[in-house]
mmCIF file of C-alpha atoms in Angstrom:
data_model
loop_
_atom_site.group_PDB
_atom_site.id
_atom_site.type_symbol
_atom_site.label_atom_id
_atom_site.label_comp_id
_atom_site.label_asym_id
_atom_site.label_seq_id
_atom_site.Cartn_x
_atom_site.Cartn_y
_atom_site.Cartn_z
ATOM 1 C CA UNK S 181 100.029 116.674 84.450
ATOM 2 C CA UNK S 182 97.073 116.066 87.206
ATOM 3 C CA UNK S 183 95.137 113.463 85.621
ATOM 4 C CA UNK S 184 94.359 110.385 87.592
ATOM 5 C CA UNK S 185 96.533 107.504 86.289
ATOM 6 C CA UNK S 186 96.513 103.978 87.176
ATOM 7 C CA UNK S 187 97.207 100.213 85.751
ATOM 8 C CA UNK S 188 95.560 97.286 85.163
ATOM 9 C CA UNK S 189 97.121 93.803 85.997
ATOM 10 C CA UNK S 190 96.454 91.269 84.525
ATOM 11 C CA UNK S 191 97.873 87.805 85.430
ATOM 12 C CA UNK S 192 98.638 84.224 83.935
ATOM 13 C CA UNK S 193 95.419 81.571 84.107
ATOM 14 C CA UNK S 194 97.479 79.091 86.378
ATOM 15 C CA UNK S 195 98.469 82.133 88.528
ATOM 16 C CA UNK S 196 94.947 83.100 89.483
ATOM 17 C CA UNK S 197 94.070 79.777 90.205
ATOM 18 C CA UNK S 198 97.252 79.491 92.613
ATOM 19 C CA UNK S 199 96.666 82.663 94.041
ATOM 20 C CA UNK S 200 92.479 81.253 94.341
ATOM 21 C CA UNK S 201 90.431 83.192 96.645
ATOM 22 C CA UNK S 202 93.480 85.320 98.180
ATOM 23 C CA UNK S 203 92.967 87.597 94.901
ATOM 24 C CA UNK S 204 90.055 87.244 94.615
ATOM 25 C CA UNK S 205 88.699 90.427 96.101
ATOM 26 C CA UNK S 206 90.774 92.515 94.366
ATOM 27 C CA UNK S 207 89.725 91.247 90.453
ATOM 28 C CA UNK S 208 87.708 93.231 88.445
ATOM 29 C CA UNK S 209 86.681 91.740 85.197
ATOM 30 C CA UNK S 210 86.618 93.310 81.959
ATOM 31 C CA UNK S 211 86.400 93.075 78.157
ATOM 32 C CA UNK S 212 90.037 91.419 78.197
ATOM 33 C CA UNK S 213 89.771 89.403 81.085
ATOM 34 C CA UNK S 214 89.581 89.565 84.444
ATOM 35 C CA UNK S 215 92.676 91.980 86.434
ATOM 36 C CA UNK S 216 93.850 94.239 89.327
ATOM 37 C CA UNK S 217 93.267 98.264 88.755
ATOM 38 C CA UNK S 218 95.959 100.094 91.394
ATOM 39 C CA UNK S 219 97.697 103.049 91.809
ATOM 40 C CA UNK S 220 100.761 102.110 91.567
ATOM 41 C CA UNK S 221 103.345 99.336 90.392
ATOM 42 C CA UNK S 222 106.932 98.733 91.405
ATOM 43 C CA UNK S 223 108.449 96.210 89.222
ATOM 44 C CA UNK S 224 111.648 95.913 91.104
ATOM 45 C CA UNK S 225 112.850 92.877 91.931
ATOM 46 C CA UNK S 226 111.342 89.037 92.254
ATOM 47 C CA UNK S 227 108.159 90.336 93.605
ATOM 48 C CA UNK S 228 105.729 93.138 92.020
ATOM 49 C CA UNK S 229 104.440 95.411 94.155
ATOM 50 C CA UNK S 230 100.803 96.794 93.530
ATOM 51 C CA UNK S 231 99.447 99.548 95.396
ATOM 52 C CA UNK S 232 95.641 99.657 95.517
ATOM 53 C CA UNK S 233 92.853 102.094 97.121
ATOM 54 C CA UNK S 234 90.155 100.508 99.360
ATOM 55 C CA UNK S 235 87.770 100.991 102.108
ATOM 56 C CA UNK S 236 87.181 99.786 105.158
ATOM 57 C CA UNK S 237 83.403 97.907 105.815
ATOM 58 C CA UNK S 238 82.755 101.758 108.014
ATOM 59 C CA UNK S 239 84.136 103.869 104.775
ATOM 60 C CA UNK S 240 87.974 104.609 105.788
ATOM 61 C CA UNK S 241 89.848 104.662 102.842
ATOM 62 C CA UNK S 242 93.030 102.941 103.240
ATOM 63 C CA UNK S 243 95.785 102.188 100.930
ATOM 64 C CA UNK S 244 96.548 98.203 99.949
ATOM 65 C CA UNK S 245 100.216 96.931 98.879
ATOM 66 C CA UNK S 246 99.862 93.153 97.437
ATOM 67 C CA UNK S 247 102.973 91.499 96.328
ATOM 68 C CA UNK S 248 102.893 88.865 93.891
ATOM 69 C CA UNK S 249 105.676 87.038 92.185
ATOM 70 C CA UNK S 250 106.670 88.245 89.004
ATOM 71 C CA UNK S 251 106.586 85.172 86.890
ATOM 72 C CA UNK S 252 102.418 85.057 87.465
ATOM 73 C CA UNK S 253 101.885 88.481 85.701
ATOM 74 C CA UNK S 254 100.971 88.126 82.128
ATOM 75 C CA UNK S 255 100.337 91.747 81.204
ATOM 76 C CA UNK S 256 100.335 95.426 82.786
ATOM 77 C CA UNK S 257 98.534 98.077 80.884
ATOM 78 C CA UNK S 258 98.872 102.093 82.824
ATOM 79 C CA UNK S 259 95.627 103.489 82.136
ATOM 80 C CA UNK S 260 94.554 106.868 81.709
ATOM 81 C CA UNK S 261 90.868 108.292 82.836
ATOM 82 C CA UNK S 262 90.471 110.568 80.120
ATOM 83 C CA UNK S 263 90.580 108.199 77.460
ATOM 84 C CA UNK S 264 88.554 104.455 76.874
ATOM 85 C CA UNK S 265 90.545 101.554 78.176
ATOM 86 C CA UNK S 266 91.417 98.752 75.718
ATOM 87 C CA UNK S 267 92.540 98.705 72.389
ATOM 88 C CA UNK S 268 91.303 101.376 69.231
ATOM 89 C CA UNK S 269 92.876 102.240 66.009
ATOM 90 C CA UNK S 270 95.116 104.527 65.542
ATOM 91 C CA UNK S 271 95.218 107.637 62.789
ATOM 92 C CA UNK S 272 98.289 107.031 61.888
ATOM 93 C CA UNK S 273 100.322 103.806 61.828
ATOM 94 C CA UNK S 274 102.549 103.457 64.565
ATOM 95 C CA UNK S 275 106.536 103.501 63.376
ATOM 96 C CA UNK S 276 109.598 101.385 64.090
ATOM 97 C CA UNK S 277 111.667 103.606 66.420
ATOM 98 C CA UNK S 278 113.583 105.241 63.765
ATOM 99 C CA UNK S 279 111.628 105.737 61.230
ATOM 100 C CA UNK S 280 110.492 108.623 59.745
ATOM 101 C CA UNK S 281 107.141 109.306 58.168
ATOM 102 C CA UNK S 282 106.911 109.172 54.853
ATOM 103 C CA UNK S 283 106.603 112.988 53.460
ATOM 104 C CA UNK S 284 105.331 112.884 50.004
ATOM 105 C CA UNK S 285 106.916 112.953 46.648
ATOM 106 C CA UNK S 286 108.732 116.022 46.411
ATOM 107 C CA UNK S 287 110.608 116.795 42.701
ATOM 108 C CA UNK S 288 114.152 116.809 42.838
ATOM 109 C CA UNK S 289 115.974 119.814 43.621
ATOM 110 C CA UNK S 290 118.175 119.669 40.192
ATOM 111 C CA UNK S 291 114.181 119.827 38.388
ATOM 112 C CA UNK S 292 113.213 122.549 40.502
ATOM 113 C CA UNK S 293 116.287 124.876 40.199
ATOM 114 C CA UNK S 294 115.831 124.203 36.311
ATOM 115 C CA UNK S 295 118.843 122.351 35.994
#
C-alpha cells in the first residue's frame, strides 16, 4: 500500500486558546473546524507526538515534531489521499461487532426437501 496517508488532529477549543500563537502556524481550517494535518501520530504516553512535514523559508524540507498533552486532543482522524476527507453516507449500514448481515429469508430446509 503506497498511497499517502496522514492524520487530522482536532483540539478542544480551550486547548487552542491555551496553546495560543504557538499552535497557529500549524492549524488548517476545514469543514469540521481547525485541525493540524500530520504524517504520523504517536499516542503512547501523556503527550501526543505529531510528526509534520514542512519547508523552511529557503525551500528545504524539514520534519517537525509537536508534542501536546493528550487531554488537549478532541479527535484524531485518519485521512487518505484517494478519498474525500470528512463524513459521507455509506452504501451499506455499519454493523455492531459480531453481527452478521441479514440474509434474505429462505424457506426452511424441511420445506425444500418436501417434508
